[in-house]
Short mmCIF file of C-alpha atoms in Angstrom, two decimals:
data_model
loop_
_atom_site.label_atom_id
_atom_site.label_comp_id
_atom_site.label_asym_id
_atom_site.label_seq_id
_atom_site.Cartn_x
_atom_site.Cartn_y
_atom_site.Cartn_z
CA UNK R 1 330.46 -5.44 220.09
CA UNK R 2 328.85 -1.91 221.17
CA UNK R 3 329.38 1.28 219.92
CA UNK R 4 332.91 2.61 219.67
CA UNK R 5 332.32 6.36 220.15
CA UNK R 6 335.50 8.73 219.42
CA UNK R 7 336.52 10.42 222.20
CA UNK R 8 335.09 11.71 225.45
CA UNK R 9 331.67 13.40 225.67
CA UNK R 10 330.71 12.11 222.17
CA UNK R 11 328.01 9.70 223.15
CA UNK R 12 326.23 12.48 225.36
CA UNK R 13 326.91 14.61 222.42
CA UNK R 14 325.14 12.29 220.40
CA UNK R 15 322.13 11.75 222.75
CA UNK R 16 321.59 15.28 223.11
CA UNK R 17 321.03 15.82 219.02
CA UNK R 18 319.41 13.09 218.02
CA UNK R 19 319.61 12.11 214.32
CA UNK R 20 315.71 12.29 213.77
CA UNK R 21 315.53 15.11 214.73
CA UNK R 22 318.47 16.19 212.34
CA UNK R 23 316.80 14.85 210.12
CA UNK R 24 313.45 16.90 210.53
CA UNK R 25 315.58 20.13 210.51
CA UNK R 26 317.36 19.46 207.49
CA UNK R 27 313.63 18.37 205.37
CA UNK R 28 311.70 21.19 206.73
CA UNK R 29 315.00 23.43 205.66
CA UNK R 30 314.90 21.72 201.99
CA UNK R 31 311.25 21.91 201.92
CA UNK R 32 311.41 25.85 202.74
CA UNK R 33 313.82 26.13 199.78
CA UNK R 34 312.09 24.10 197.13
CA UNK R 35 315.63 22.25 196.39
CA UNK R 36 316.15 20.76 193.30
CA UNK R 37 318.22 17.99 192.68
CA UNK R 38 320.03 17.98 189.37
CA UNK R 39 320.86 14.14 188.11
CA UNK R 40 324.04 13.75 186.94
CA UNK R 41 325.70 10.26 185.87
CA UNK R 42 325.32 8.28 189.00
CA UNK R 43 324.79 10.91 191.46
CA UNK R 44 322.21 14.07 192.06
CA UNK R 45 323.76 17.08 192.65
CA UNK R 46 321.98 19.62 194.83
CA UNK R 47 322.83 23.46 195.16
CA UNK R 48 322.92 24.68 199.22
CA UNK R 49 322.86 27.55 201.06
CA UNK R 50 324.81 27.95 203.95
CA UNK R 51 321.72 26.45 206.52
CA UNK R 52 321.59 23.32 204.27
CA UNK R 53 325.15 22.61 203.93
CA UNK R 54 325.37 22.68 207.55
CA UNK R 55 322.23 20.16 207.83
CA UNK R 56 322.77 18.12 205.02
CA UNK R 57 326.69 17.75 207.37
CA UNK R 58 325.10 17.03 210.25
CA UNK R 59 322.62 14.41 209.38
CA UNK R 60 325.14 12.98 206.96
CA UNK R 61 323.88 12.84 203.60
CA UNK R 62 326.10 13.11 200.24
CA UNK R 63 329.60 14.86 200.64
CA UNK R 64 330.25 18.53 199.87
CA UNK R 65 332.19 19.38 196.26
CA UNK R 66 334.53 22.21 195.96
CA UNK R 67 333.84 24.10 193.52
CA UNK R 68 335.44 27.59 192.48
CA UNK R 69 332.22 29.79 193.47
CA UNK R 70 332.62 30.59 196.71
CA UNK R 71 328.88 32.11 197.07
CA UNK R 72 326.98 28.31 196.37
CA UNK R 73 327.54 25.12 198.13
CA UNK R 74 327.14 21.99 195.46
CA UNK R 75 326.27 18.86 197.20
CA UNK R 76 326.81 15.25 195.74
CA UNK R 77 323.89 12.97 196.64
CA UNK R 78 324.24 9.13 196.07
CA UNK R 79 321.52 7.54 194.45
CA UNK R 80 319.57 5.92 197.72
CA UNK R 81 320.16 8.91 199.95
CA UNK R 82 318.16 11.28 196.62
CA UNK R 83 315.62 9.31 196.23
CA UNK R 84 315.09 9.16 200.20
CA UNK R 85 314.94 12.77 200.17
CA UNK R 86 312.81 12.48 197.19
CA UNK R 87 310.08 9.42 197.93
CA UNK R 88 310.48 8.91 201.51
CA UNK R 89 310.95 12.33 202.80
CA UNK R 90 309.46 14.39 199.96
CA UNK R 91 311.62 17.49 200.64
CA UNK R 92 313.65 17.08 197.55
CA UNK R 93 312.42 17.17 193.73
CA UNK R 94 314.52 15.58 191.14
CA UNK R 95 315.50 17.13 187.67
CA UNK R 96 316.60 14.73 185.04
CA UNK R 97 319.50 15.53 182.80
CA UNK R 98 316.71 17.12 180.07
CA UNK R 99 316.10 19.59 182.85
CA UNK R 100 312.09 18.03 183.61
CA UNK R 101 311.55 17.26 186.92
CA UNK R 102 310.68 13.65 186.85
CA UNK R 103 307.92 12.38 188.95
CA UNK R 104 308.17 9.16 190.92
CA UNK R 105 307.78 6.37 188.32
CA UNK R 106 310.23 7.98 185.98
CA UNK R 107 312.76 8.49 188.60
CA UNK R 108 312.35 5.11 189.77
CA UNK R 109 312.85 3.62 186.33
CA UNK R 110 315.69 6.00 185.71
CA UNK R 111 317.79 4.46 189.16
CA UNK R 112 317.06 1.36 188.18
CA UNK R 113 318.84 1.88 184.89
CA UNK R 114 321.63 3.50 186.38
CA UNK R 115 321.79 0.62 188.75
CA UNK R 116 320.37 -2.55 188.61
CA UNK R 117 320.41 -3.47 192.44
CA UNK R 118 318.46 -0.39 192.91
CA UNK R 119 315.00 -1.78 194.57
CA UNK R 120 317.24 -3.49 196.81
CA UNK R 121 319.65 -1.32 198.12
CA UNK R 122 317.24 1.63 198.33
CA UNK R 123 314.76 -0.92 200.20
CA UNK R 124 317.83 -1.52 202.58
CA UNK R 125 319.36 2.05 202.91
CA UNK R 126 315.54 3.71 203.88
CA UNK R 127 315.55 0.64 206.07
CA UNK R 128 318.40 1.88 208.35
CA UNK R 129 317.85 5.34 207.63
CA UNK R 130 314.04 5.12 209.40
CA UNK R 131 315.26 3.18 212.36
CA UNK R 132 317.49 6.68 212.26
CA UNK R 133 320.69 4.58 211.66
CA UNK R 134 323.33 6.73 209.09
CA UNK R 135 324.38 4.60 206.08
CA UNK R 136 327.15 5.87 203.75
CA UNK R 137 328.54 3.41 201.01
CA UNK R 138 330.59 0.53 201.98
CA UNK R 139 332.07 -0.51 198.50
CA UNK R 140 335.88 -0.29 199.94
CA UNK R 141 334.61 -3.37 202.22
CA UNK R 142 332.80 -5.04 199.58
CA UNK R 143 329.73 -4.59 200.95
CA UNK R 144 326.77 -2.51 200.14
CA UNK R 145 326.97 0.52 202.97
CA UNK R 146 328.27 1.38 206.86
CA UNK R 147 326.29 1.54 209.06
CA UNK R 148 326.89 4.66 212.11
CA UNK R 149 324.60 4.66 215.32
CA UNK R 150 325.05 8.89 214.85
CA UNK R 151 327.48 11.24 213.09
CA UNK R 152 330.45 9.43 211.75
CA UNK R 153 332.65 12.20 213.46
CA UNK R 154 331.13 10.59 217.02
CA UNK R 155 330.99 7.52 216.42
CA UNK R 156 332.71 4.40 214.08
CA UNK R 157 330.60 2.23 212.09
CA UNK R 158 329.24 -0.52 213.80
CA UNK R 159 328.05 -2.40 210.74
CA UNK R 160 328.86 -3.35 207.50
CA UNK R 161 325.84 -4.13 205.66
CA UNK R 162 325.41 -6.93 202.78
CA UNK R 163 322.54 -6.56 201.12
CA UNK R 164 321.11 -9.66 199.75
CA UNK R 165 318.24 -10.35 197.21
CA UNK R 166 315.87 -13.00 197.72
CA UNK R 167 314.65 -13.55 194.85
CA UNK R 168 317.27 -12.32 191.96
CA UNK R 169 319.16 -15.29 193.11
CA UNK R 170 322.58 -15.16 191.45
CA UNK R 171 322.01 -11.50 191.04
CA UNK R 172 324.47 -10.31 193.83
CA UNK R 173 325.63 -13.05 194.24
CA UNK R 174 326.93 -12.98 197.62
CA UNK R 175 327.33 -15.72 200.29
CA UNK R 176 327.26 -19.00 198.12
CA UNK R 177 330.14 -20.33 198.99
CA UNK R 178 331.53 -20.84 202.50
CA UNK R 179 334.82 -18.82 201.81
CA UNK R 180 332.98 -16.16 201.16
CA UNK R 181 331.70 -16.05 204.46
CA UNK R 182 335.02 -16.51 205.97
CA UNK R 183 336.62 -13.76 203.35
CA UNK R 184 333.46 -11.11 204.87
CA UNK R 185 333.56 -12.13 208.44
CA UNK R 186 336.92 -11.93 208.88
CA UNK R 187 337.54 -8.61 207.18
CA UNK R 188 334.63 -6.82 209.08
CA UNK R 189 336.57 -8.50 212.65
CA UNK R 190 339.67 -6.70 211.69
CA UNK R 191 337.71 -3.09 211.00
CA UNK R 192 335.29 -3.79 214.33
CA UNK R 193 332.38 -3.85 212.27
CA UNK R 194 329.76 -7.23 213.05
CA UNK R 195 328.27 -8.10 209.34
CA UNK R 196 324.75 -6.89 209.40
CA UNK R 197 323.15 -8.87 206.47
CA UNK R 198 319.80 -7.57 205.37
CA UNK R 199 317.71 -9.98 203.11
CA UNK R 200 315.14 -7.89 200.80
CA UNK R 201 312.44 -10.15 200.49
CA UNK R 202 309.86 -8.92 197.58
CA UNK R 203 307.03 -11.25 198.61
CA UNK R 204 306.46 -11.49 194.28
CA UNK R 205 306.01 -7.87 194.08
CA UNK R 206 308.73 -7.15 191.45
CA UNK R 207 310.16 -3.70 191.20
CA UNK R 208 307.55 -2.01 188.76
CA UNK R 209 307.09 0.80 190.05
CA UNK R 210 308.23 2.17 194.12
CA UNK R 211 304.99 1.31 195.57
CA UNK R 212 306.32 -2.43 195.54
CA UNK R 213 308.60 -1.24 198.06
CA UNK R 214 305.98 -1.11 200.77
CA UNK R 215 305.68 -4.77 200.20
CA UNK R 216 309.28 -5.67 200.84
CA UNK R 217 310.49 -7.36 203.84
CA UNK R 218 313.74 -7.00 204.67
CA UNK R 219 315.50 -9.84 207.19
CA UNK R 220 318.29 -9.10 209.46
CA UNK R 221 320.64 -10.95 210.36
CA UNK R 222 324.17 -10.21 212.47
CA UNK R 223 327.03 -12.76 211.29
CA UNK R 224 329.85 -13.32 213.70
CA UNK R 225 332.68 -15.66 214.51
CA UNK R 226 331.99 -18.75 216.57
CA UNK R 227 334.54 -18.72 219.25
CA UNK R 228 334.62 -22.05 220.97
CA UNK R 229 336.63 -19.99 224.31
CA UNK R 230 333.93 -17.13 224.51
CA UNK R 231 330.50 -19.63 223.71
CA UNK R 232 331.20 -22.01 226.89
CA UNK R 233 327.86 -22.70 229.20
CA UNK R 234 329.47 -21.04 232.17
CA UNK R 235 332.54 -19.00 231.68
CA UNK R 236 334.18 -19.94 235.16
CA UNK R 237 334.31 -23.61 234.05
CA UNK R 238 337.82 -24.02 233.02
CA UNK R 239 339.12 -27.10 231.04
CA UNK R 240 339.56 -29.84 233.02
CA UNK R 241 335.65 -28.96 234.50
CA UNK R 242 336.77 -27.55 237.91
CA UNK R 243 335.55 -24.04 238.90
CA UNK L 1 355.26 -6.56 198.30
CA UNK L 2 358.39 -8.29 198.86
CA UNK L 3 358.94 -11.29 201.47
CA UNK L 4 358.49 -10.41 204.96
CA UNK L 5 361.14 -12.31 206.58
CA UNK L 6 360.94 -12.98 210.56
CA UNK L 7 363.57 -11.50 212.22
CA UNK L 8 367.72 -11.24 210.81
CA UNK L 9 368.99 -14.21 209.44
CA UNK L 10 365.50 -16.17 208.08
CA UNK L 11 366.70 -15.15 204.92
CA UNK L 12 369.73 -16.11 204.89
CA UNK L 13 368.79 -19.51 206.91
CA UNK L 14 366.09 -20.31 204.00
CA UNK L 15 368.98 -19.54 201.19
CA UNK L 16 371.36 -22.51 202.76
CA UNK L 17 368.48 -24.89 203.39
CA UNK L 18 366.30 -24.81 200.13
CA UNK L 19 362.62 -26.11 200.57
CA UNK L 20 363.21 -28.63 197.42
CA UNK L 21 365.98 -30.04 199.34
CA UNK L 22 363.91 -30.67 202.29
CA UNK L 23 361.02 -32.61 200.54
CA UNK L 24 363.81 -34.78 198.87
CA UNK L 25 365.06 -35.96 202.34
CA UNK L 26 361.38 -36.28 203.46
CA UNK L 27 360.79 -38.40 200.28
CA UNK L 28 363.61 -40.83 200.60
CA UNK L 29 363.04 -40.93 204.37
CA UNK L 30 359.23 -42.04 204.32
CA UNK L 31 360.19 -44.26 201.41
CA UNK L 32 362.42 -45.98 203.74
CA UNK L 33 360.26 -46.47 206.23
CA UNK L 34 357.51 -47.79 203.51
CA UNK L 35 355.21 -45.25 205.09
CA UNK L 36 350.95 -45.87 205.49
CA UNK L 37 348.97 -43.13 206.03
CA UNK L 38 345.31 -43.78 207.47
CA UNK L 39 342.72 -42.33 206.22
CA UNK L 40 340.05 -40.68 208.89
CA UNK L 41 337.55 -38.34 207.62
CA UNK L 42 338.83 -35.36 206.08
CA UNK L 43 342.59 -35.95 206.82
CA UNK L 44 345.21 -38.62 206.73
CA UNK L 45 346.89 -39.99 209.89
CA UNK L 46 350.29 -40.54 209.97
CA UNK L 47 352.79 -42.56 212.77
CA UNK L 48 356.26 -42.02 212.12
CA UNK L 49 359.47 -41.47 214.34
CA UNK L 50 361.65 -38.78 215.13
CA UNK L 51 363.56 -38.56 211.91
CA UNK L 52 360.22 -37.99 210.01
CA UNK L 53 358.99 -35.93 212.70
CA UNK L 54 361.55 -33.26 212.01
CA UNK L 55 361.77 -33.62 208.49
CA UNK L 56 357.32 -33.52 207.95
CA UNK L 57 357.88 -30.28 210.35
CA UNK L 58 360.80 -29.09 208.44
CA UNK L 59 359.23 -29.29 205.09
CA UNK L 60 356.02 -27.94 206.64
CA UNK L 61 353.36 -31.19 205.78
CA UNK L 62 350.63 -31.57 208.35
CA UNK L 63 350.45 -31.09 211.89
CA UNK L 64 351.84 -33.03 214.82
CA UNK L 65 348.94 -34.23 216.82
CA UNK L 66 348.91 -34.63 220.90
CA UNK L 67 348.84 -38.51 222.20
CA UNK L 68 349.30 -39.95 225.22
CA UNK L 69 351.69 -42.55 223.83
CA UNK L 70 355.08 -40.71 224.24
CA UNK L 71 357.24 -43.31 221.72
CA UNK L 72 355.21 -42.52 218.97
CA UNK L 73 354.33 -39.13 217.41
CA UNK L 74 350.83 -38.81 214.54
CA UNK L 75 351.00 -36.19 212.01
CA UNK L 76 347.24 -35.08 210.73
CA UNK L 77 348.12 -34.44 207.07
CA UNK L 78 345.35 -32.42 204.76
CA UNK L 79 343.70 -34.13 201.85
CA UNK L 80 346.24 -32.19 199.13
CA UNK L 81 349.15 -33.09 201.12
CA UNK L 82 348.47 -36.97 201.50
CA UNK L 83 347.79 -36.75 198.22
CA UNK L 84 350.93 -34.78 197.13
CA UNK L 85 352.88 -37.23 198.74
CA UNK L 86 351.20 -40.30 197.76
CA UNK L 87 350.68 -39.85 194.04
CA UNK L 88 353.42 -36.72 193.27
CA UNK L 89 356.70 -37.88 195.55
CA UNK L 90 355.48 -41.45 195.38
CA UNK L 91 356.64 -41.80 198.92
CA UNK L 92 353.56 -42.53 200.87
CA UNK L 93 350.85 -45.15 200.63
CA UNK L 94 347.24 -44.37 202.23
CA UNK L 95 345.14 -47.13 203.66
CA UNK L 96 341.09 -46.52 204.05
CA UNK L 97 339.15 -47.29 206.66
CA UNK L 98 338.45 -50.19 205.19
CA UNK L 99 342.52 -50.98 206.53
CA UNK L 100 342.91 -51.66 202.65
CA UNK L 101 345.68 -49.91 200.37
CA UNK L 102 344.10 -47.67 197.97
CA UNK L 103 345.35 -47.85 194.39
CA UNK L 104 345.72 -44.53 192.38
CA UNK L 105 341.75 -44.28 190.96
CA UNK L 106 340.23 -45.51 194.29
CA UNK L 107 342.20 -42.77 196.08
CA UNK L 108 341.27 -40.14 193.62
CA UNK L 109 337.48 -41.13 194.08
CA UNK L 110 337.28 -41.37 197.59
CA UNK L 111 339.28 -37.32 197.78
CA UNK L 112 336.40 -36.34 195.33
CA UNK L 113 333.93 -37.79 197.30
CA UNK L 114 335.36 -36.34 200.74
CA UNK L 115 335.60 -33.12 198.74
CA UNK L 116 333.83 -31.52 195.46
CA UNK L 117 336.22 -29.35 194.60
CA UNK L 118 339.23 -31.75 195.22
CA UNK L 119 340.68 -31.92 191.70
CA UNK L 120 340.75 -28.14 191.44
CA UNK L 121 342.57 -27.63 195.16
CA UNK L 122 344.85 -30.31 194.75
CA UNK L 123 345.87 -28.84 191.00
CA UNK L 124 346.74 -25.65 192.64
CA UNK L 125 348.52 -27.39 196.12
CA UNK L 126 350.92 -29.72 193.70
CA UNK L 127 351.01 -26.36 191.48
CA UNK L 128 352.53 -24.48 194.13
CA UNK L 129 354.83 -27.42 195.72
CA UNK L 130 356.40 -28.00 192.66
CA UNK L 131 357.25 -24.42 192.49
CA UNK L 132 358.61 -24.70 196.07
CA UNK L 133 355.97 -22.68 197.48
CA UNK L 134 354.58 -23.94 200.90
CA UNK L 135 350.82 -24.67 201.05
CA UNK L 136 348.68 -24.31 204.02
CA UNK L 137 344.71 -23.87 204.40
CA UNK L 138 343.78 -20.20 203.83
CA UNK L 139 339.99 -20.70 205.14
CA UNK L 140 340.29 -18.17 207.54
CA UNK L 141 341.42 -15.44 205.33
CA UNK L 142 338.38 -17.18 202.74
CA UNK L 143 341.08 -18.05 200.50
CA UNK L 144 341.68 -22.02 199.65
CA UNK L 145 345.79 -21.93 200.59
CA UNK L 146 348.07 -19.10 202.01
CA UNK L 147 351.60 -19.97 200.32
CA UNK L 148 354.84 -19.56 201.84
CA UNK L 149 358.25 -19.08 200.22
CA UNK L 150 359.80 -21.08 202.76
CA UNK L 151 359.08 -22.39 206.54
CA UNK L 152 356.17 -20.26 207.92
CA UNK L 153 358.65 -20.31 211.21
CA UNK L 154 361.40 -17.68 208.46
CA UNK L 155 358.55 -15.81 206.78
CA UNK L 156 355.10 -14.72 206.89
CA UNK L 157 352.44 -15.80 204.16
CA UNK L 158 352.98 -13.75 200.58
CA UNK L 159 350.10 -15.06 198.87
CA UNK L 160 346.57 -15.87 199.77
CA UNK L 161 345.45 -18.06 196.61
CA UNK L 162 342.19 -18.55 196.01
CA UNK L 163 341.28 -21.06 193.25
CA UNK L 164 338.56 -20.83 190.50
CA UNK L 165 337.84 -23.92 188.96
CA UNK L 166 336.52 -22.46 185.19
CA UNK L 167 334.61 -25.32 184.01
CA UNK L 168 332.63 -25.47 186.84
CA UNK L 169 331.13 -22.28 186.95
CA UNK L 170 329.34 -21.65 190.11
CA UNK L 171 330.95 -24.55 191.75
CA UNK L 172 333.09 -22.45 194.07
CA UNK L 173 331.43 -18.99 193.34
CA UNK L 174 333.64 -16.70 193.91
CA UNK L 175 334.92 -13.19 192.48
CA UNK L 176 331.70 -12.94 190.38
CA UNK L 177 331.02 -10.03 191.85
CA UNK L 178 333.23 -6.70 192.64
CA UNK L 179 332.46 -6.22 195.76
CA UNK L 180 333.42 -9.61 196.98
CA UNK L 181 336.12 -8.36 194.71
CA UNK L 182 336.66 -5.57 196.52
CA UNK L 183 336.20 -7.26 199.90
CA UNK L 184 338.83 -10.24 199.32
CA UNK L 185 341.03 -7.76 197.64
CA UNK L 186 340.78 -5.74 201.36
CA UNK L 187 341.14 -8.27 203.51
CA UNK L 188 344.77 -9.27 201.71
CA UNK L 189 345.92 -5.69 201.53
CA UNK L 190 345.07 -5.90 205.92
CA UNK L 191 346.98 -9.10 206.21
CA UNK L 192 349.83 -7.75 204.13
CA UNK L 193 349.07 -10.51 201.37
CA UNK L 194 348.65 -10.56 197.60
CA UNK L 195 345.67 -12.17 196.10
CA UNK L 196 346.82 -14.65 193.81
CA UNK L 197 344.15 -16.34 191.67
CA UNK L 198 345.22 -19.47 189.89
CA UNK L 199 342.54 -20.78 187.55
CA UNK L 200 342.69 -24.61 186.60
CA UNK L 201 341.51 -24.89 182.94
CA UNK L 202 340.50 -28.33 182.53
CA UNK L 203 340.54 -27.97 179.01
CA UNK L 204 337.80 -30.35 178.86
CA UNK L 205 339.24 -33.36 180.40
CA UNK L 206 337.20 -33.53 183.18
CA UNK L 207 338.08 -35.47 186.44
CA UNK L 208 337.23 -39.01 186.22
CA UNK L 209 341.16 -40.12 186.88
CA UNK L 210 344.04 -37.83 188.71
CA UNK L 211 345.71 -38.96 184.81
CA UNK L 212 343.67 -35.90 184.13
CA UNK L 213 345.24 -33.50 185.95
CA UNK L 214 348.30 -33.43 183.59
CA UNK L 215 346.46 -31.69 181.12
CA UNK L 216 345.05 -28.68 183.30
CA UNK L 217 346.16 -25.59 182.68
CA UNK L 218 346.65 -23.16 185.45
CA UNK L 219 346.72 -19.69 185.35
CA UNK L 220 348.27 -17.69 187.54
CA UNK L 221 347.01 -13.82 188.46
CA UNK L 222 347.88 -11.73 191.32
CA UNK L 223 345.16 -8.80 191.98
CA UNK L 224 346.27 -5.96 193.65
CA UNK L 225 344.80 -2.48 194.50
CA UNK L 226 345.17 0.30 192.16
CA UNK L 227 346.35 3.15 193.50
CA UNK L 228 346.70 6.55 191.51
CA UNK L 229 349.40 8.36 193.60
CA UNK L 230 351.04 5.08 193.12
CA UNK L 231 350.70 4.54 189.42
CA UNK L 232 351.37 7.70 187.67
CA UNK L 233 354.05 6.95 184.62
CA UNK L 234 357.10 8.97 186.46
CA UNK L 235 356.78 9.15 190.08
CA UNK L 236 358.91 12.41 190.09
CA UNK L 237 356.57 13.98 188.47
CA UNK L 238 354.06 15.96 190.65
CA UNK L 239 350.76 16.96 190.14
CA UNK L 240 351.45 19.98 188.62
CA UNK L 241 353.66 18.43 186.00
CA UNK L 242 357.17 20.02 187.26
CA UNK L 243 359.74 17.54 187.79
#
């Protein structure tokens, strides 16, 4: 299944703006600004002016709040896509909810007590996000995010992505059981999504401290439906063998 | 969600022709005919003529199978149905490969053998065909059984059941997380199906004899989406609290 853009021109729109390079735009812009992220619950909220809300839009992180101030833009951060900003793009600085800006062990240990999948879904969101795919979260297909190829006002997702722990065992416990499978697969089939799932693999490097992330191996694999019609040798052979 | 009926008059048609009805004349007809069912892998094989051909496809059991011999018509029945038959309705004896009848305890070991989680799927199968409820596999929807209120041909699937077996504990592994909550709970709401959950308690009397099964418990749950535009306490009032 390719990509399914949405309407005309929006593949050569997409071509011509790269997301890297969105990407680049919207750090150096954050970086010029010395943002501050404020942590709040299970989020990081971020303050914007009018060039960063129209970045942070365009490379499609977090999701804009309305607030009554019509002067400052608030932006709502999910965990993984902060701490990207934060560890792997270092163009964001985090303030905990006594107001200290934490530095990269104590926000680590702070995510993963917010959430205890942490190490792996941040290994698998930075994952996509380097090989410049755009992941937002996935929960209302019971899986861990979308994936988009660009912008998801170009293009649909073309994955949903199951993250999977090697080691934690039980600890997401997804996949165990063969209806499983056939509950995932054929839910993504009737959204268009293939089932992208992505293995963190922690080689015995625990989750200490974010430098075990460098360590991690992540595994993909695509899951689709066997179709006995589609898989033949050679598609001209009909049934009864004649061409 | 209501029953979707197919077209005008299903309803009606099921009213005047009530399922229980049906299995009774099934019953008495395969009695009749002191019926043997074969045993071949993971299904039963039955030969029978055209009055139980009508009345197995009336009452929705099995599936007619394709032979070259034109006088005589197979039916492939599923594990729960032989079963259902044999040891519920009393109307059908199964033979194993061995060409030997099989009493009551050898048939119950050889299902459990065939299939782990046998006890549990044939609970819920003779469960919901006592209730009148058709039965039919659900593994493409990852669900054990979709049920039926009547003939599939007068009404699409209400329920996609998926059974938990809670002695067992990771034996079928399912809904032990929220998303594959969330993703089973999806999938239903695209097929326009309710998840219904039945649960067979054992209540500690394991599964060495199908005497056990009389002492299961199941409990029934349907698991829906919760909507909040579709849940406040008076739908007339609006968000601003007028009526």
């Amino acid at each position: 299944m390719g990509p399914r853009w949405k309407g005309k021109g929006s593949e050569a729109k997409a071509l011509a703006d790269p997301m890297s390079k969105i990407v680049s735009e919207l750090c150096s812009s954050l970086i010029q600004m010395a943002s501050h992220g404020l942590l709040s619950g299970c989020s990081v909220l971020l303050a914007v002016e009018a060039e960063q809300t129209e970045l942070l839009t365009r490379a499609c992180f977090g999701r804009p709040i309305i607030v009554a101030d019509k002067d400052q833009q608030w932006f709502q951060l999910g965990l993984e896509e902060a701490v990207y900003l934060c560890h792997s793009l270092k163009c964001l600085n985090i303030v905990g909810e006594d107001n200290c800006q934490k530095d990269v062990i104590e926000l680590w240990q702070c995510m993963k007590s917010k959430k205890a999948t942490f190490p792996d879904f941040y290994k698998a969101y930075s994952h996509l996000r380097m090989k410049n795919w755009v992941g937002r979260p996935g929960s209302q297909y019971g899986v861990g995010f979308v994936a988009y190829r660009h912008h998801p006002s170009l293009v649909h997702s073309e994955y949903a992505v199951l993250i999977l722990s090697e080691e934690d065992g039980d600890a997401n416990g997804r996949l165990r059981v063969w209806s499983d499978f056939h509950c995932t697969v054929r839910l993504c089939g009737s959204v268009a999504k293939t089932l992208l799932v992505l293995s963190v693999n922690k080689n015995g490097h625990g989750a200490i401290s974010p430098s075990c992330l460098e360590r991690y191996l992540v595994e993909e694999h695509t899951v689709t439906r066997w179709s006995p019609e589609q898989s033949r040798e050679n598609q001209t052979i009909t049934e009864n063998g004649a061409k």
